[in-house]
């Protein structure tokens, strides 16, 4: 029994039957008959998949109806590229995906995409977690649906491909590959896309290799908002060092010719180019979108005449590859085949348990051993510039710098990037001398754009580097948090652990800076990181912990492919004294590179007291140590815990570190609302109901003002002492 047809397909076949096709575009000898047929088949299959998904949705068996209808000209772009060129695809690039699969024998794109529509656990890229166009063997990393958020990492990948050649690094993609990224005309206005395009141009302008092909699939609409006529051409054709190409996506021969020219330009020149592909959007934005609410019937009808399938059908018939009836039969046979595939895919198992869903949040651990730290003469040469200090206790900033020297020497694939980190050594000199030691290809100054910095890091991570981006101040990361939340952290989840982003994101932050700051330099909120599944957030309070945690962060990135955030307290970078000027109480000896790193989530314990435990981190731990000394002078036996790992909280290890303490004071330098203290307070009661008496001290729910006024809204040593006494005296 023949499967039901979507109404659009019935009308489409009637048009062919009635010979109502547009005039065929001149082929110009660009596409042979076999090539034309191959591309048409990819276009047709993509369209039939979209229609079948809508039929399945009506039956409650499909969950995604943003399709590729009208954009199928991108199949010709796929044909112009190599399967080894990483492709970061727009969600309307279904025909591109089908066509690319033809370059890899044994691929089953129709079944794979239908499994994706049906959210089946058997779907080979995301395992039913999201409808994505992605494949490991086709070199199509899956993308989220966030507007334009994939453009920065495509830019980063293009840079990383060139960097691999300069560093003789064997990356995920070959040295002659180019990175391709497709996006819509509405996305071209997003700050994320604009920043990434600007960064690509900025690099190319300086003759830095940037083999990036941007494909703007321009259908003139962003859901219901029209793109002004001529805007995309005006915006994309006048950028420095960015070559502009244009093609009509309804004309397969023209699209293939221009796409091949653009790809050849990028591959040979190692410079970026943009292919402005005119397309048309059919069937609305998605299944529930009623276009008649914002478009006239005449406008919709005119667009339907630009349907690339109509023009491809006309080309096939004009060449005599089909007559009208043969073409109808060919289309019907493909429709029946895809209907059978859909029936089979819809019956496949779905994710059913939380454990199944969450299995890919963290990537699979690699088994290979980490490289050994450098020793002997090699290390002596590495630290020659600072050998007079090596045997002396140092502050956090110096210890982090030494740890970075050791780690970059140990791991030849670590690449650092950020604002001012190279010759200047960063605002706080934490990266000083690294460029001199490891060269300008491993310590990179970037544009002042956090989205591009993180996109660059994601691209480098996917190319097999351990990326180490620096965000200059915590407040600045909020400009780009989606690159961490929506791209870096989700990749393992949405690729079922097949793609990963191993990186250590260094962020200078938190409060208590003297004589500097205000809110934008004294930011005491990292809540954005606390609800991102899979991310690890480490925070050192002193030099010894800084060195150990930096080593732990790199080990997590290298062995477990994790996204790790290293939150470095600015106020403690140069802090030397603890109780009084000149006591050197906050200086530490540098831990030997062979020393094991702490177990993840295990707090540092200072003191053995059982009367009260003060639990803190960062600046709060520093203040708590001051408070502990005062309380000890008053006869109280206190212990102080430094959490070190803030995300995720390892509550069992924290409870074990509390020892016999039943009274717990949480000191959290972040705001009372939305801070880590809320989670810790709740977790202690949930894990051991009724066992602990818990109190907390926080910053006020205020932004941080300039100058001394900042200390009026932040916890103080005196407050900690008073809070501890109140808790000690409570029954």
Short mmCIF file of C-alpha atoms in Angstrom, two decimals, residues 4-471:
data_model
loop_
_atom_site.label_atom_id
_atom_site.label_comp_id
_atom_site.label_asym_id
_atom_site.label_seq_id
_atom_site.Cartn_x
_atom_site.Cartn_y
_atom_site.Cartn_z
CA UNK A 4 0.29 8.99 2.09
CA UNK A 5 1.75 12.02 0.32
CA UNK A 6 2.10 15.48 1.80
CA UNK A 7 -0.31 17.91 0.03
CA UNK A 8 2.59 19.98 -1.27
CA UNK A 9 4.07 16.96 -3.04
CA UNK A 10 0.73 16.18 -4.67
CA UNK A 11 0.61 19.72 -6.10
CA UNK A 12 4.27 19.55 -7.14
CA UNK A 13 3.71 16.36 -9.11
CA UNK A 14 0.64 17.91 -10.74
CA UNK A 15 2.80 20.81 -11.96
CA UNK A 16 5.23 18.40 -13.57
CA UNK A 17 2.38 16.42 -15.06
CA UNK A 18 0.91 19.63 -16.52
CA UNK A 19 4.31 20.78 -17.84
CA UNK A 20 4.22 23.87 -15.63
CA UNK A 21 7.94 24.11 -14.97
CA UNK A 22 10.00 27.32 -15.28
CA UNK A 23 12.49 27.76 -18.11
CA UNK A 24 15.67 25.76 -17.44
CA UNK A 25 18.75 27.70 -16.37
CA UNK A 26 21.62 27.54 -18.82
CA UNK A 27 24.10 24.97 -17.53
CA UNK A 28 27.14 26.40 -19.30
CA UNK A 29 28.88 23.04 -19.29
CA UNK A 30 29.63 23.29 -15.59
CA UNK A 31 27.70 20.21 -14.51
CA UNK A 32 27.69 16.95 -16.42
CA UNK A 33 24.51 14.91 -16.62
CA UNK A 34 25.60 12.57 -13.84
CA UNK A 35 26.53 15.49 -11.58
CA UNK A 36 23.21 17.22 -12.20
CA UNK A 37 21.30 14.04 -11.42
CA UNK A 38 23.35 13.43 -8.25
CA UNK A 39 22.68 16.93 -6.93
CA UNK A 40 18.98 16.80 -7.79
CA UNK A 41 18.65 13.53 -5.92
CA UNK A 42 20.19 15.14 -2.82
CA UNK A 43 17.84 18.09 -3.16
CA UNK A 44 14.82 15.84 -3.59
CA UNK A 45 15.69 13.61 -0.65
CA UNK A 46 16.17 16.62 1.60
CA UNK A 47 12.75 18.00 0.61
CA UNK A 48 11.04 14.64 1.05
CA UNK A 49 12.61 14.27 4.50
CA UNK A 50 11.17 17.64 5.50
CA UNK A 51 7.71 16.69 4.26
CA UNK A 52 7.84 13.30 5.92
CA UNK A 53 8.85 14.90 9.20
CA UNK A 54 5.73 17.06 9.08
CA UNK A 55 3.56 14.03 8.42
CA UNK A 56 5.18 12.24 11.34
CA UNK A 57 4.72 15.27 13.58
CA UNK A 58 0.99 15.21 12.90
CA UNK A 59 1.07 11.60 14.12
CA UNK A 60 3.10 12.54 17.20
CA UNK A 61 6.20 10.72 15.96
CA UNK A 62 8.47 13.61 14.94
CA UNK A 63 9.61 16.56 17.03
CA UNK A 64 11.30 18.99 14.67
CA UNK A 65 9.93 20.75 11.59
CA UNK A 66 12.41 23.53 10.85
CA UNK A 67 13.36 22.22 7.44
CA UNK A 68 15.58 23.00 4.48
CA UNK A 69 12.84 23.60 1.91
CA UNK A 70 14.00 26.31 -0.51
CA UNK A 71 17.65 26.05 0.56
CA UNK A 72 18.46 22.83 -1.29
CA UNK A 73 20.90 24.63 -3.56
CA UNK A 74 23.43 24.12 -0.77
CA UNK A 75 23.85 20.57 -2.09
CA UNK A 76 26.06 22.13 -4.78
CA UNK A 77 28.19 23.75 -2.05
CA UNK A 78 28.74 20.33 -0.53
CA UNK A 79 29.84 18.97 -3.89
CA UNK A 80 32.40 21.78 -4.20
CA UNK A 81 34.04 20.81 -0.89
CA UNK A 82 35.92 17.80 0.39
CA UNK A 83 34.59 15.45 3.02
CA UNK A 84 37.67 16.33 5.10
CA UNK A 85 36.60 19.99 5.26
CA UNK A 86 34.85 20.51 8.62
CA UNK A 87 31.36 21.88 8.04
CA UNK A 88 29.48 23.86 10.68
CA UNK A 89 25.98 23.80 9.29
CA UNK A 90 22.94 26.04 9.43
CA UNK A 91 19.81 24.09 10.35
CA UNK A 92 18.51 24.50 6.79
CA UNK A 93 21.48 22.65 5.29
CA UNK A 94 19.82 19.25 4.94
CA UNK A 95 20.64 18.90 1.25
CA UNK A 96 24.29 19.74 1.98
CA UNK A 97 24.36 16.92 4.53
CA UNK A 98 22.77 14.40 2.15
CA UNK A 99 25.17 15.36 -0.63
CA UNK A 100 28.24 15.22 1.61
CA UNK A 101 27.30 11.69 2.68
CA UNK A 102 27.73 10.60 -0.94
CA UNK A 103 31.46 11.28 -0.53
CA UNK A 104 31.66 8.63 2.21
CA UNK A 105 30.56 5.18 0.96
CA UNK A 106 28.38 3.32 3.40
CA UNK A 107 26.72 6.44 4.81
CA UNK A 108 22.99 6.30 5.52
CA UNK A 109 21.98 9.98 5.75
CA UNK A 110 18.26 9.48 5.11
CA UNK A 111 17.84 6.96 7.89
CA UNK A 112 20.14 8.92 10.20
CA UNK A 113 18.22 12.17 9.68
CA UNK A 114 14.87 10.45 10.15
CA UNK A 115 16.13 8.94 13.40
CA UNK A 116 17.03 12.49 14.41
CA UNK A 117 13.54 13.80 13.56
CA UNK A 118 12.06 10.99 15.65
CA UNK A 119 14.45 11.60 18.59
CA UNK A 120 15.59 8.00 18.55
CA UNK A 121 18.34 6.81 20.86
CA UNK A 122 19.81 5.00 17.82
CA UNK A 123 20.47 8.27 15.99
CA UNK A 124 24.23 8.18 15.36
CA UNK A 125 25.33 11.69 16.31
CA UNK A 126 23.31 12.91 19.30
CA UNK A 127 21.68 9.66 20.35
CA UNK A 128 18.23 11.26 20.30
CA UNK A 129 19.15 14.29 22.41
CA UNK A 130 18.54 16.90 19.72
CA UNK A 131 17.66 17.20 16.07
CA UNK A 132 21.04 18.00 14.56
CA UNK A 133 22.91 17.76 11.30
CA UNK A 134 26.08 16.07 12.44
CA UNK A 135 28.41 13.19 11.78
CA UNK A 136 31.85 12.21 13.00
CA UNK A 137 32.94 10.46 9.81
CA UNK A 138 31.48 13.21 7.61
CA UNK A 139 33.30 15.91 9.62
CA UNK A 140 30.10 17.74 10.50
CA UNK A 141 30.19 18.70 14.19
CA UNK A 142 26.65 19.13 15.52
CA UNK A 143 25.42 22.67 16.16
CA UNK A 144 22.97 24.09 18.64
CA UNK A 145 20.04 26.21 17.51
CA UNK A 146 21.36 29.38 19.11
CA UNK A 147 21.52 32.08 16.45
CA UNK A 148 24.99 32.30 14.86
CA UNK A 149 26.74 30.78 17.89
CA UNK A 150 28.59 28.34 15.63
CA UNK A 151 30.28 31.06 13.56
CA UNK A 152 33.01 31.87 16.14
CA UNK A 153 34.06 28.25 16.45
CA UNK A 154 34.15 27.87 12.67
CA UNK A 155 36.47 30.86 12.60
CA UNK A 156 38.49 29.26 15.40
CA UNK A 157 38.69 25.99 13.50
CA UNK A 158 39.95 27.74 10.37
CA UNK A 159 42.65 29.45 12.41
CA UNK A 160 43.53 26.18 14.14
CA UNK A 161 43.99 24.39 10.81
CA UNK A 162 46.58 26.97 9.83
CA UNK A 163 48.13 26.84 13.28
CA UNK A 164 48.50 23.06 13.02
CA UNK A 165 50.72 23.46 10.00
CA UNK A 166 52.88 26.09 11.69
CA UNK A 167 53.31 23.94 14.79
CA UNK A 168 53.63 20.63 12.94
CA UNK A 169 50.63 19.42 14.91
CA UNK A 170 48.63 16.41 13.72
CA UNK A 171 45.13 17.78 14.09
CA UNK A 172 41.65 16.41 13.59
CA UNK A 173 41.53 17.89 10.08
CA UNK A 174 44.36 17.96 7.52
CA UNK A 175 46.50 21.00 6.87
CA UNK A 176 44.92 21.60 3.45
CA UNK A 177 41.37 21.53 4.81
CA UNK A 178 39.13 24.56 4.91
CA UNK A 179 36.42 25.24 7.47
CA UNK A 180 32.94 25.89 6.11
CA UNK A 181 30.15 27.59 8.04
CA UNK A 182 26.62 28.24 6.81
CA UNK A 183 24.14 30.65 8.39
CA UNK A 184 21.05 32.63 7.47
CA UNK A 185 20.67 36.26 6.50
CA UNK A 186 19.02 37.09 9.83
CA UNK A 187 21.94 35.47 11.66
CA UNK A 188 24.33 37.70 9.73
CA UNK A 189 23.09 40.60 11.89
CA UNK A 190 23.83 38.89 15.18
CA UNK A 191 26.73 40.25 17.20
CA UNK A 192 28.14 36.74 17.47
CA UNK A 193 28.41 36.37 13.70
CA UNK A 194 29.65 39.92 13.23
CA UNK A 195 32.36 39.43 15.82
CA UNK A 196 33.54 36.18 14.26
CA UNK A 197 33.53 37.60 10.73
CA UNK A 198 35.43 40.63 11.96
CA UNK A 199 37.99 38.38 13.68
CA UNK A 200 38.47 36.36 10.51
CA UNK A 201 39.03 39.55 8.53
CA UNK A 202 41.32 40.94 11.24
CA UNK A 203 43.53 37.86 11.07
CA UNK A 204 43.56 37.69 7.27
CA UNK A 205 44.35 41.40 7.03
CA UNK A 206 47.58 40.59 8.88
CA UNK A 207 48.35 37.68 6.53
CA UNK A 208 47.52 35.10 9.20
CA UNK A 209 46.13 31.96 7.50
CA UNK A 210 42.35 31.83 7.87
CA UNK A 211 40.93 29.16 5.52
CA UNK A 212 37.26 29.88 6.22
CA UNK A 213 34.35 29.70 3.78
CA UNK A 214 31.29 31.48 5.10
CA UNK A 215 28.04 30.64 3.33
CA UNK A 216 25.18 33.06 3.97
CA UNK A 217 21.97 31.38 2.85
CA UNK A 218 19.87 34.46 2.24
CA UNK A 219 16.13 33.80 2.03
CA UNK A 220 15.20 37.37 2.96
CA UNK A 221 13.48 36.49 6.23
CA UNK A 222 14.27 36.04 9.89
CA UNK A 223 11.14 34.18 11.04
CA UNK A 224 8.74 37.05 10.26
CA UNK A 225 11.18 39.96 9.88
CA UNK A 226 12.21 40.88 6.36
CA UNK A 227 15.87 41.49 5.57
CA UNK A 228 16.19 44.80 3.71
CA UNK A 229 16.87 44.28 0.02
CA UNK A 230 20.57 44.54 -0.74
CA UNK A 231 21.55 44.56 2.92
CA UNK A 232 23.47 41.27 2.98
CA UNK A 233 25.48 42.13 -0.11
CA UNK A 234 26.27 45.59 1.28
CA UNK A 235 27.25 44.16 4.65
CA UNK A 236 29.39 41.23 3.48
CA UNK A 237 30.98 42.54 0.29
CA UNK A 238 32.90 45.45 1.79
CA UNK A 239 34.87 43.83 4.60
CA UNK A 240 38.66 43.97 4.55
CA UNK A 241 40.44 40.76 3.50
CA UNK A 242 37.13 38.92 2.97
CA UNK A 243 36.47 37.86 -0.61
CA UNK A 244 32.82 38.09 -1.69
CA UNK A 245 31.06 35.64 -4.03
CA UNK A 246 27.40 35.50 -5.04
CA UNK A 247 25.24 32.73 -6.51
CA UNK A 248 21.56 32.10 -7.16
CA UNK A 249 20.69 29.04 -5.09
CA UNK A 250 17.91 28.02 -7.48
CA UNK A 251 20.51 27.46 -10.22
CA UNK A 252 22.54 24.34 -9.46
CA UNK A 253 25.13 24.95 -12.16
CA UNK A 254 25.77 28.53 -11.08
CA UNK A 255 25.87 27.59 -7.40
CA UNK A 256 28.34 24.77 -8.01
CA UNK A 257 30.56 26.93 -10.24
CA UNK A 258 30.71 29.82 -7.76
CA UNK A 259 31.03 27.54 -4.72
CA UNK A 260 33.95 25.78 -6.38
CA UNK A 261 35.60 29.12 -7.16
CA UNK A 262 35.09 30.28 -3.58
CA UNK A 263 36.39 27.02 -2.10
CA UNK A 264 39.42 27.05 -4.39
CA UNK A 265 40.18 30.63 -3.42
CA UNK A 266 40.04 29.79 0.30
CA UNK A 267 42.05 26.58 -0.10
CA UNK A 268 44.78 28.10 -2.22
CA UNK A 269 45.05 31.56 -0.66
CA UNK A 270 44.31 30.39 2.94
CA UNK A 271 42.12 33.48 3.24
CA UNK A 272 38.44 33.79 4.17
CA UNK A 273 35.65 34.21 1.68
CA UNK A 274 31.89 34.55 1.89
CA UNK A 275 29.49 32.91 -0.53
CA UNK A 276 26.26 34.89 -0.57
CA UNK A 277 23.74 32.28 -1.67
CA UNK A 278 20.31 33.60 -2.60
CA UNK A 279 17.70 31.13 -1.43
CA UNK A 280 13.99 31.04 -0.73
CA UNK A 281 12.19 29.86 2.38
CA UNK A 282 9.25 27.58 1.74
CA UNK A 283 6.58 26.36 4.20
CA UNK A 284 7.30 29.09 6.77
CA UNK A 285 9.90 29.12 9.51
CA UNK A 286 8.67 25.86 11.04
CA UNK A 287 5.64 23.62 11.09
CA UNK A 288 3.58 25.83 13.38
CA UNK A 289 4.44 29.06 11.53
CA UNK A 290 1.52 30.61 9.64
CA UNK A 291 3.21 32.81 7.03
CA UNK A 292 -0.05 34.45 6.01
CA UNK A 293 0.05 36.31 9.33
CA UNK A 294 2.98 38.42 8.12
CA UNK A 295 3.33 37.84 4.36
CA UNK A 296 0.91 38.45 1.51
CA UNK A 297 -0.36 35.54 -0.54
CA UNK A 298 1.18 37.14 -3.61
CA UNK A 299 4.60 37.28 -1.95
CA UNK A 300 4.35 33.63 -0.88
CA UNK A 301 3.28 32.61 -4.40
CA UNK A 302 6.19 34.49 -6.01
CA UNK A 303 8.65 32.76 -3.73
CA UNK A 304 7.19 29.37 -4.58
CA UNK A 305 8.15 30.00 -8.22
CA UNK A 306 11.80 30.30 -7.11
CA UNK A 307 11.70 26.79 -5.63
CA UNK A 308 15.09 25.22 -6.49
CA UNK A 309 13.44 21.82 -7.06
CA UNK A 310 11.27 23.29 -9.82
CA UNK A 311 14.35 24.66 -11.57
CA UNK A 312 16.30 21.44 -11.12
CA UNK A 313 13.40 19.44 -12.57
CA UNK A 314 13.33 21.80 -15.55
CA UNK A 315 17.07 21.29 -16.06
CA UNK A 316 16.74 17.49 -15.99
CA UNK A 317 13.94 17.50 -18.55
CA UNK A 318 15.67 20.03 -20.79
CA UNK A 319 18.69 17.71 -20.99
CA UNK A 320 16.53 14.72 -21.78
CA UNK A 321 17.52 12.84 -18.65
CA UNK A 322 13.83 12.34 -17.85
CA UNK A 323 10.55 12.95 -19.57
CA UNK A 324 7.78 14.31 -17.41
CA UNK A 325 6.26 10.95 -16.56
CA UNK A 326 9.60 9.37 -15.78
CA UNK A 327 10.43 12.24 -13.45
CA UNK A 328 7.11 11.82 -11.64
CA UNK A 329 7.75 8.13 -11.18
CA UNK A 330 11.26 8.81 -9.91
CA UNK A 331 9.95 11.31 -7.34
CA UNK A 332 7.20 8.95 -6.24
CA UNK A 333 9.62 6.07 -5.80
CA UNK A 334 11.85 8.22 -3.58
CA UNK A 335 8.84 9.38 -1.61
CA UNK A 336 7.78 5.80 -0.96
CA UNK A 337 11.31 4.86 0.04
CA UNK A 338 11.56 7.70 2.52
CA UNK A 339 8.13 6.85 3.91
CA UNK A 340 9.37 3.31 4.56
CA UNK A 341 12.51 4.68 6.21
CA UNK A 342 10.35 6.94 8.37
CA UNK A 343 8.19 4.02 9.47
CA UNK A 344 11.26 2.08 10.47
CA UNK A 345 12.96 5.02 12.21
CA UNK A 346 9.87 5.95 14.20
CA UNK A 347 9.82 2.48 15.75
CA UNK A 348 13.36 2.67 17.08
CA UNK A 349 13.97 3.08 20.83
CA UNK A 350 13.92 6.44 22.55
CA UNK A 351 15.83 7.71 25.54
CA UNK A 352 13.82 6.74 28.60
CA UNK A 353 15.87 7.36 31.74
CA UNK A 354 17.82 10.25 33.19
CA UNK A 355 20.92 8.08 33.16
CA UNK A 356 20.58 7.51 29.43
CA UNK A 357 20.07 11.19 28.73
CA UNK A 358 22.98 12.28 30.91
CA UNK A 359 25.46 9.62 29.78
CA UNK A 360 27.22 11.96 27.34
CA UNK A 361 27.36 15.13 29.45
CA UNK A 362 30.97 14.31 30.26
CA UNK A 363 33.13 12.86 27.49
CA UNK A 364 34.60 9.37 27.67
CA UNK A 365 37.94 9.33 29.48
CA UNK A 366 41.00 8.70 27.35
CA UNK A 367 43.32 5.92 28.40
CA UNK A 368 46.65 7.19 27.13
CA UNK A 369 49.13 8.50 29.70
CA UNK A 370 49.91 12.18 29.96
CA UNK A 371 53.37 13.32 28.86
CA UNK A 372 55.93 13.57 31.64
CA UNK A 373 56.89 16.98 33.04
CA UNK A 374 60.19 18.36 31.74
CA UNK A 375 63.15 17.98 34.06
CA UNK A 376 66.87 18.58 34.30
CA UNK A 377 68.65 20.93 31.96
CA UNK A 378 65.56 21.53 29.84
CA UNK A 379 63.68 22.85 32.85
CA UNK A 380 66.66 24.90 34.01
CA UNK A 381 66.73 26.66 30.65
CA UNK A 382 62.96 27.18 30.84
CA UNK A 383 63.21 28.97 34.20
CA UNK A 384 66.53 30.70 33.62
CA UNK A 385 64.79 34.07 33.50
CA UNK A 386 63.51 33.64 37.09
CA UNK A 387 65.98 31.20 38.65
CA UNK A 388 66.78 33.59 41.53
CA UNK A 389 63.17 33.22 42.76
CA UNK A 390 62.61 29.48 42.31
CA UNK A 391 63.69 28.55 45.82
CA UNK A 392 61.71 31.32 47.50
CA UNK A 393 58.06 31.30 48.61
CA UNK A 394 55.88 33.18 46.13
CA UNK A 395 52.41 34.62 45.70
CA UNK A 396 49.57 33.25 43.58
CA UNK A 397 50.35 35.20 40.41
CA UNK A 398 53.94 33.97 40.30
CA UNK A 399 52.97 30.38 41.05
CA UNK A 400 50.38 30.36 38.27
CA UNK A 401 52.99 31.69 35.88
CA UNK A 402 55.46 28.98 36.82
CA UNK A 403 52.79 26.32 36.52
CA UNK A 404 51.94 27.55 33.03
CA UNK A 405 55.61 27.36 32.05
CA UNK A 406 55.85 23.78 33.28
CA UNK A 407 52.57 22.76 31.66
CA UNK A 408 53.29 24.31 28.27
CA UNK A 409 56.64 22.57 28.24
CA UNK A 410 55.01 19.27 29.21
CA UNK A 411 52.07 19.51 26.78
CA UNK A 412 53.19 20.66 23.36
CA UNK A 413 49.59 21.10 22.23
CA UNK A 414 48.62 23.77 24.79
CA UNK A 415 47.87 27.06 23.04
CA UNK A 416 46.97 30.20 24.99
CA UNK A 417 44.93 33.07 23.57
CA UNK A 418 43.50 36.29 24.94
CA UNK A 419 43.77 40.05 25.20
CA UNK A 420 47.27 41.35 26.04
CA UNK A 421 48.57 37.96 27.17
CA UNK A 422 51.60 37.77 24.86
CA UNK A 423 54.44 40.28 25.15
CA UNK A 424 52.74 42.28 27.89
CA UNK A 425 52.10 39.12 29.90
CA UNK A 426 48.50 39.97 30.73
CA UNK A 427 47.08 42.73 32.87
CA UNK A 428 48.43 41.02 36.00
CA UNK A 429 51.57 39.53 34.38
CA UNK A 430 50.41 35.97 34.95
CA UNK A 431 51.44 35.05 31.40
CA UNK A 432 54.71 36.97 31.32
CA UNK A 433 57.68 35.35 29.50
CA UNK A 434 55.48 32.60 28.07
CA UNK A 435 55.61 34.02 24.55
CA UNK A 436 59.39 34.30 24.78
CA UNK A 437 59.60 30.68 25.93
CA UNK A 438 57.09 29.09 23.54
CA UNK A 439 56.68 31.50 20.65
CA UNK A 440 53.97 33.66 19.15
CA UNK A 441 52.12 30.65 17.72
CA UNK A 442 51.39 29.25 21.18
CA UNK A 443 50.74 32.50 23.08
CA UNK A 444 48.39 34.59 21.00
CA UNK A 445 47.08 38.11 21.37
CA UNK A 446 43.51 38.38 20.11
CA UNK A 447 40.94 41.00 19.23
CA UNK A 448 39.07 42.50 22.17
CA UNK A 449 36.04 40.30 21.68
CA UNK A 450 35.26 37.59 24.20
CA UNK A 451 32.94 35.73 21.82
CA UNK A 452 35.77 35.43 19.32
CA UNK A 453 38.30 34.46 21.99
CA UNK A 454 36.12 31.58 23.16
CA UNK A 455 35.17 30.63 19.60
CA UNK A 456 38.86 30.54 18.76
CA UNK A 457 39.43 28.26 21.75
CA UNK A 458 36.59 25.92 20.72
CA UNK A 459 37.97 25.69 17.21
CA UNK A 460 41.45 24.93 18.51
CA UNK A 461 40.09 22.32 20.91
CA UNK A 462 38.26 20.52 18.11
CA UNK A 463 41.50 20.53 16.11
CA UNK A 464 43.23 18.59 18.88
CA UNK A 465 44.84 21.38 20.86
CA UNK A 466 44.39 21.97 24.57
CA UNK A 467 43.01 25.47 24.30
CA UNK A 468 43.69 27.90 27.14
CA UNK A 469 41.82 31.16 26.53
CA UNK A 470 42.03 34.00 29.01
CA UNK A 471 39.09 36.26 29.77
#
